[in-house]
GROMACS .gro file of C-alpha atoms in nm:
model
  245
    1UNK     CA    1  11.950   7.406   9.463
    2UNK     CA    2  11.684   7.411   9.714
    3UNK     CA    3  11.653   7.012   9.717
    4UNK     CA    4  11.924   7.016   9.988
    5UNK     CA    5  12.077   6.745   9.784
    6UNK     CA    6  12.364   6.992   9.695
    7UNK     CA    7  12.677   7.134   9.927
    8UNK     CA    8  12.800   7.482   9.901
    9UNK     CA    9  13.116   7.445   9.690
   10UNK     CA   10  13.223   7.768   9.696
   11UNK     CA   11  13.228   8.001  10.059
   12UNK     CA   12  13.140   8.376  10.043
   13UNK     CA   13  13.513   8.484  10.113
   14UNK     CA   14  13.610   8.233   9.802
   15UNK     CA   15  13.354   8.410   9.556
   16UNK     CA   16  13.435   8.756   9.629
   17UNK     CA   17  13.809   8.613   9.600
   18UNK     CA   18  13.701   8.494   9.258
   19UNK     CA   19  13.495   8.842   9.164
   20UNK     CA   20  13.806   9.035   9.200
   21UNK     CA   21  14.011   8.792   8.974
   22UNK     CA   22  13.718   8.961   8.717
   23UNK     CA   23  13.686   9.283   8.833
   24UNK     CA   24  13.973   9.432   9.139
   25UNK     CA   25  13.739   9.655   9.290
   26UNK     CA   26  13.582   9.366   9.455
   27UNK     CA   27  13.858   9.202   9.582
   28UNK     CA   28  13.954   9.515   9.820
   29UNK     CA   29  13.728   9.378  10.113
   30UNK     CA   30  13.571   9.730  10.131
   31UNK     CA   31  13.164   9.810  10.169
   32UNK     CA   32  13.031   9.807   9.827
   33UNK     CA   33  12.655   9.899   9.725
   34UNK     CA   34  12.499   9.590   9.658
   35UNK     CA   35  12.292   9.675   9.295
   36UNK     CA   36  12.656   9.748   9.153
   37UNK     CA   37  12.750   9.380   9.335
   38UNK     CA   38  12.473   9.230   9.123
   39UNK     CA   39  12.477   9.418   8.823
   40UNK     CA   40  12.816   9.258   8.838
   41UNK     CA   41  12.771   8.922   8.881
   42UNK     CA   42  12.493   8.884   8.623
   43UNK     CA   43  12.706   9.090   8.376
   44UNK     CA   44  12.997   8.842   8.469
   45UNK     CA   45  12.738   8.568   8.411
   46UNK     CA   46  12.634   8.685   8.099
   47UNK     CA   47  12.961   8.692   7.926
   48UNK     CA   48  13.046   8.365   8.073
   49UNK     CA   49  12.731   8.207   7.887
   50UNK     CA   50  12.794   8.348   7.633
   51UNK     CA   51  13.107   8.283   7.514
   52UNK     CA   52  13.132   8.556   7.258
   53UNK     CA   53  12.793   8.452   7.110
   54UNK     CA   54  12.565   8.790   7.056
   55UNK     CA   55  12.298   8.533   7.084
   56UNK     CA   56  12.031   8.598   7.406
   57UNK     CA   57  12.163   8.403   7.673
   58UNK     CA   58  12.010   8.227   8.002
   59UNK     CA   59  12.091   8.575   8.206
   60UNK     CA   60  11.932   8.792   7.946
   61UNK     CA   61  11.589   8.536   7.932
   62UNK     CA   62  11.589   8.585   8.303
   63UNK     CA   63  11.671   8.948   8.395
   64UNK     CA   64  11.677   9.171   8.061
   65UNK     CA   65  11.435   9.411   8.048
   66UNK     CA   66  11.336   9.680   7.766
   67UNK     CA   67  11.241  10.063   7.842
   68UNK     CA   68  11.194  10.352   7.583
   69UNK     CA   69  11.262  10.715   7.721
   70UNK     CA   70  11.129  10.968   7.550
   71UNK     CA   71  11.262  11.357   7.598
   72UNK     CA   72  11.118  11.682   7.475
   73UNK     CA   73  11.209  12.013   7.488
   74UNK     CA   74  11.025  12.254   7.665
   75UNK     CA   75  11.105  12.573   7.450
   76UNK     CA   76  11.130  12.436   7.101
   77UNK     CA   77  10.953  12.083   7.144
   78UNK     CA   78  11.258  11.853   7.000
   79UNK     CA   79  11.236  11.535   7.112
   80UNK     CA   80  11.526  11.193   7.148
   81UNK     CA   81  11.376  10.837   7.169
   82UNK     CA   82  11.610  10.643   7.384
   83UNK     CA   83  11.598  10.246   7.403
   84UNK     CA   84  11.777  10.091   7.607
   85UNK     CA   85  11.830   9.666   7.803
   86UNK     CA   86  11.846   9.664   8.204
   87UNK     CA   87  11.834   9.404   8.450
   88UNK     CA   88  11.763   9.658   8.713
   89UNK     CA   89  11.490   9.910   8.763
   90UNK     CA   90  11.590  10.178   8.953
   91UNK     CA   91  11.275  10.385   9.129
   92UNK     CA   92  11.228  10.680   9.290
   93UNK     CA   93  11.039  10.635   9.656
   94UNK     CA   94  10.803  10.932   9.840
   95UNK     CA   95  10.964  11.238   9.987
   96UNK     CA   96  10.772  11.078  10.278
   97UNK     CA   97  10.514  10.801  10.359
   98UNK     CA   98  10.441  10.477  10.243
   99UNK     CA   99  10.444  10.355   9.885
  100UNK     CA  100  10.345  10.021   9.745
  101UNK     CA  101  10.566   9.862   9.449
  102UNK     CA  102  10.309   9.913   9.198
  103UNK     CA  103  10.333  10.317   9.291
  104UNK     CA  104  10.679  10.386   9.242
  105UNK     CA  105  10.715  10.104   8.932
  106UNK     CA  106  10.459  10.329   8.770
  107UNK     CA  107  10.543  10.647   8.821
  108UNK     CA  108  10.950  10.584   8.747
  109UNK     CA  109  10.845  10.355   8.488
  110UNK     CA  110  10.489  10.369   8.412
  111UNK     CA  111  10.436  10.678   8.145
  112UNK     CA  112  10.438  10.972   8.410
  113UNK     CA  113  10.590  11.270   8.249
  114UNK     CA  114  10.866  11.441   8.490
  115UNK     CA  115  10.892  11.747   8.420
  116UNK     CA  116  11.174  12.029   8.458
  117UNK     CA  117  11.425  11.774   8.358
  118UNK     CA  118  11.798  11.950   8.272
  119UNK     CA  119  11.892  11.808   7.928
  120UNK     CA  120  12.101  11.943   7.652
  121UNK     CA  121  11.865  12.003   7.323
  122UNK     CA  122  12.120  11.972   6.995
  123UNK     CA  123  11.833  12.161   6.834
  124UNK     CA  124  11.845  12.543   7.107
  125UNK     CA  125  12.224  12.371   7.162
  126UNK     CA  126  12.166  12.492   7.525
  127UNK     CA  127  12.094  12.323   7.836
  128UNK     CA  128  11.705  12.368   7.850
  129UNK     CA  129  11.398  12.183   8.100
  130UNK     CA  130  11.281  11.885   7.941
  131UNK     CA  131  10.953  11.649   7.995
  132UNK     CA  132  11.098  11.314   8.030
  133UNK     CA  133  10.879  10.996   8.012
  134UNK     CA  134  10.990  10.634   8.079
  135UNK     CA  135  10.813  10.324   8.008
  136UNK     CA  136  10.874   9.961   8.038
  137UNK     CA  137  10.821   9.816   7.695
  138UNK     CA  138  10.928   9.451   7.759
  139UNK     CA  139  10.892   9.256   8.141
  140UNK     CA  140  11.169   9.023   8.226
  141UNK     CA  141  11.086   8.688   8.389
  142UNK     CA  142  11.293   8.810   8.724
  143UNK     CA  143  11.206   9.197   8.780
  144UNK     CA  144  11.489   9.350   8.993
  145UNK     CA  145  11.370   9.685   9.137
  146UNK     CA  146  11.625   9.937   9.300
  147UNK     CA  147  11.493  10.186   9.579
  148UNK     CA  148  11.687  10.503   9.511
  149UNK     CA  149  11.722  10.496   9.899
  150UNK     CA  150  12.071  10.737   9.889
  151UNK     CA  151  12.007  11.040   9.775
  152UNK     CA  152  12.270  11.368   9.777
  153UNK     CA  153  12.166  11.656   9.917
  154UNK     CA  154  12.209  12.018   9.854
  155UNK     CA  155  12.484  12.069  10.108
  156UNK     CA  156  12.652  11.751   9.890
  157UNK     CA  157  12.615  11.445  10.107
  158UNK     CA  158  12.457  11.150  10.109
  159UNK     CA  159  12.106  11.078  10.266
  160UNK     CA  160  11.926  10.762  10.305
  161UNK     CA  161  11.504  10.765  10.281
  162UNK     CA  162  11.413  10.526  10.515
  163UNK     CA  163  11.044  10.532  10.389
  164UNK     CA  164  10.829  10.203  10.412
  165UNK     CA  165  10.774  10.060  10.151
  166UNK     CA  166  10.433   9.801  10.132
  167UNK     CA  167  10.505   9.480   9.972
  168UNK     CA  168  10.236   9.282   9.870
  169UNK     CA  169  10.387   8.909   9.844
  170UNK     CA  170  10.095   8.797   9.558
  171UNK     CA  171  10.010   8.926   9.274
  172UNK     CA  172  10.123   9.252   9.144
  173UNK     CA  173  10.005   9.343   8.765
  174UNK     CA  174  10.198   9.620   8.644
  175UNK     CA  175  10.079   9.590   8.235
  176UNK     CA  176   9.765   9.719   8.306
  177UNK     CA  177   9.924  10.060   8.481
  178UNK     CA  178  10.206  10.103   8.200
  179UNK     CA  179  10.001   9.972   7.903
  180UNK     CA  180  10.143   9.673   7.813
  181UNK     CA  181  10.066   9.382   7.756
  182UNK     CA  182   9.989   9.197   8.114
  183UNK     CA  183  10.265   9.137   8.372
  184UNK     CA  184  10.181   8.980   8.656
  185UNK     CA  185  10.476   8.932   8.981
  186UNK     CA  186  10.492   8.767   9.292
  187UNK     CA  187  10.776   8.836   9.566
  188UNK     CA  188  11.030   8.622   9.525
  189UNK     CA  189  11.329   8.784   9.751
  190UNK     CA  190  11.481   9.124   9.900
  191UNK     CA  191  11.812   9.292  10.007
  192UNK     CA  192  11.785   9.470  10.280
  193UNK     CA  193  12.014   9.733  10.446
  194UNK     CA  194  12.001   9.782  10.806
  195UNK     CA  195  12.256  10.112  10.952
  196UNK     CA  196  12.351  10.408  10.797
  197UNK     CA  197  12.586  10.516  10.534
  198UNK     CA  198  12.892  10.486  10.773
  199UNK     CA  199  12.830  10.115  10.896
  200UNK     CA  200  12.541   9.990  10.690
  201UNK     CA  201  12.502   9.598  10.638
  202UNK     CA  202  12.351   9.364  10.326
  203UNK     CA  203  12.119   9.053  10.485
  204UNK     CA  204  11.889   8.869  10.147
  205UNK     CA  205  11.593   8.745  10.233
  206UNK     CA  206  11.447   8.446   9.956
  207UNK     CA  207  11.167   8.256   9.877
  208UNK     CA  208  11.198   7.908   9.846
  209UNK     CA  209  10.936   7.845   9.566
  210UNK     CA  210  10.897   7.464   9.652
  211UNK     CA  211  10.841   7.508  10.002
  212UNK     CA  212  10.731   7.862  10.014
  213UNK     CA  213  10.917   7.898  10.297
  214UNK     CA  214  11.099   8.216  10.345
  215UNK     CA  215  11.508   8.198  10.431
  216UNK     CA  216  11.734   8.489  10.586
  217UNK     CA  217  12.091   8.518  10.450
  218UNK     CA  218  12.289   8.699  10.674
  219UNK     CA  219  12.683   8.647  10.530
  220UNK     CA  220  12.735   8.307  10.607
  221UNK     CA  221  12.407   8.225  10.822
  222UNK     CA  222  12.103   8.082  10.690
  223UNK     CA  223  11.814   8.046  10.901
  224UNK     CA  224  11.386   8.015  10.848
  225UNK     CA  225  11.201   8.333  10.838
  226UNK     CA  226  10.864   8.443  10.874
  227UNK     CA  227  10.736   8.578  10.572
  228UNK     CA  228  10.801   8.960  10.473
  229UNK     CA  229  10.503   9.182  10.689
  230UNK     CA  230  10.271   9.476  10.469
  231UNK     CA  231  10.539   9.782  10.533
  232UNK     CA  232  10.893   9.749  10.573
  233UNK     CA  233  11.125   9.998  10.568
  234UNK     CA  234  11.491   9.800  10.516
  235UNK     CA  235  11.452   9.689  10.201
  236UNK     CA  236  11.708   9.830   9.932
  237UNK     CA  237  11.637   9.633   9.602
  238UNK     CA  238  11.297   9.403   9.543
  239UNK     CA  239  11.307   9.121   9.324
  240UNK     CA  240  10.984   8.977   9.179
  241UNK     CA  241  10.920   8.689   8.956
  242UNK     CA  242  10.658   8.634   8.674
  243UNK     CA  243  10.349   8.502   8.741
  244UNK     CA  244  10.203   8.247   8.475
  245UNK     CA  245   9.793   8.321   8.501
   0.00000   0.00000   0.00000
């Protein structure tokens, strides 16, 4: 792909054509969040690799990740394991300031116990606070990260954080915060949303790991970057790659 060798074969207005043959909500031409546009895509992926096969596939090698959320009451102490496969990490960022990657991986996904959770305990059958803790239990080779930028508010609307966040575009090592074994990530791309909620717009931003050149895809235009700076405060989702030390 990135030997130049290849021609696009496909234009953007032909794929989301060929997204909505799968799935009609794309094919309405409105604004859609873009970590529902990829969950979609690699889901779409998936099954086409698949071909009914429960085998892992190439998308699952890739993407698929492993967490294990555990819940406990806070009045009688019951507790439910849940395990569940993601290709997306979604993470909360600071009610203000700057955050690195590391700092919100960990504490959305790291062991920290949230408490005063609202969670229905089979054992008081009542709605009751919980402690809730999250932990990644298996790193995929492409980690896609999700900054829970939209948030509701009390009044019932829709907010966006527009908090910095500080990417560092070597090595990150998040297995020594969780307590896993070792994972170490380099940036490999970003989506970025620039506007509000109203008139918002996607651009990607990629690394091309041959040249390690940085490219801007903005719709249809594709032009050389400079690489990402220390704080930025557009991007929406973060993808990193594993590192081989």
């Amino acid at each position: 792909m990135w030997s130049g060798a290849h021609k696009a074969v496909l234009s953007l207005e032909g794929l989301r054509e060929e997204l909505g043959r799968v799935e009609s909500r794309w094919a309405l031409g409105t604004q859609e969040d873009a970590s529902e546009f990829l969950a979609s895509i690699l889901s779409m992926l998936r099954e086409g690799f698949s071909g009914g096969s429960r085998a892992l596939g190439p998308i699952d090698e890739i993407f698929q990740m492993e967490t294990h959320t555990l819940l406990s009451c806070s009045t009688c102490g019951n507790e439910r394991h849940i395990f569940e496969d993601s290709t997306q990490l979604e993470v909360d960022l600071p009610r203000k300031g700057t955050a690195t990657i590391e700092e919100c991986v960990t504490k959305s996904a790291g062991g920290t116990i949230e408490t005063g959770v609202e969670w229905f305990c089979d054992a008081c059958m009542t709605n009751v606070q919980a402690n809730r803790r999250t932990v990644i239990t298996k790193f995929p080779e492409v980690l896609v990260i999700i900054l829970k930028r939209f948030q509701f508010t009390v009044k019932g609307g829709v907010k966006k954080k527009k908090n910095p966040i500080q990417l560092h575009r070597n090595q990150m090592n998040f297995g020594c915060q969780i307590g896993v074994q070792e994972a170490h990530y380099h940036l490999a791309g970003l989506i970025d949303h620039h506007g509000g909620l109203g008139g918002g717009h996607y651009t990607a931003r990629v690394l091309n790991p041959q040249s390690q050149k940085w490219f801007n895809y903005d719709d249809s235009r594709v032009e050389e970057i400079a690489p990402p700076s220390r704080a930025e405060s557009t991007p929406y989702a973060v993808l990193l790659r594993r590192s081989r030390i």
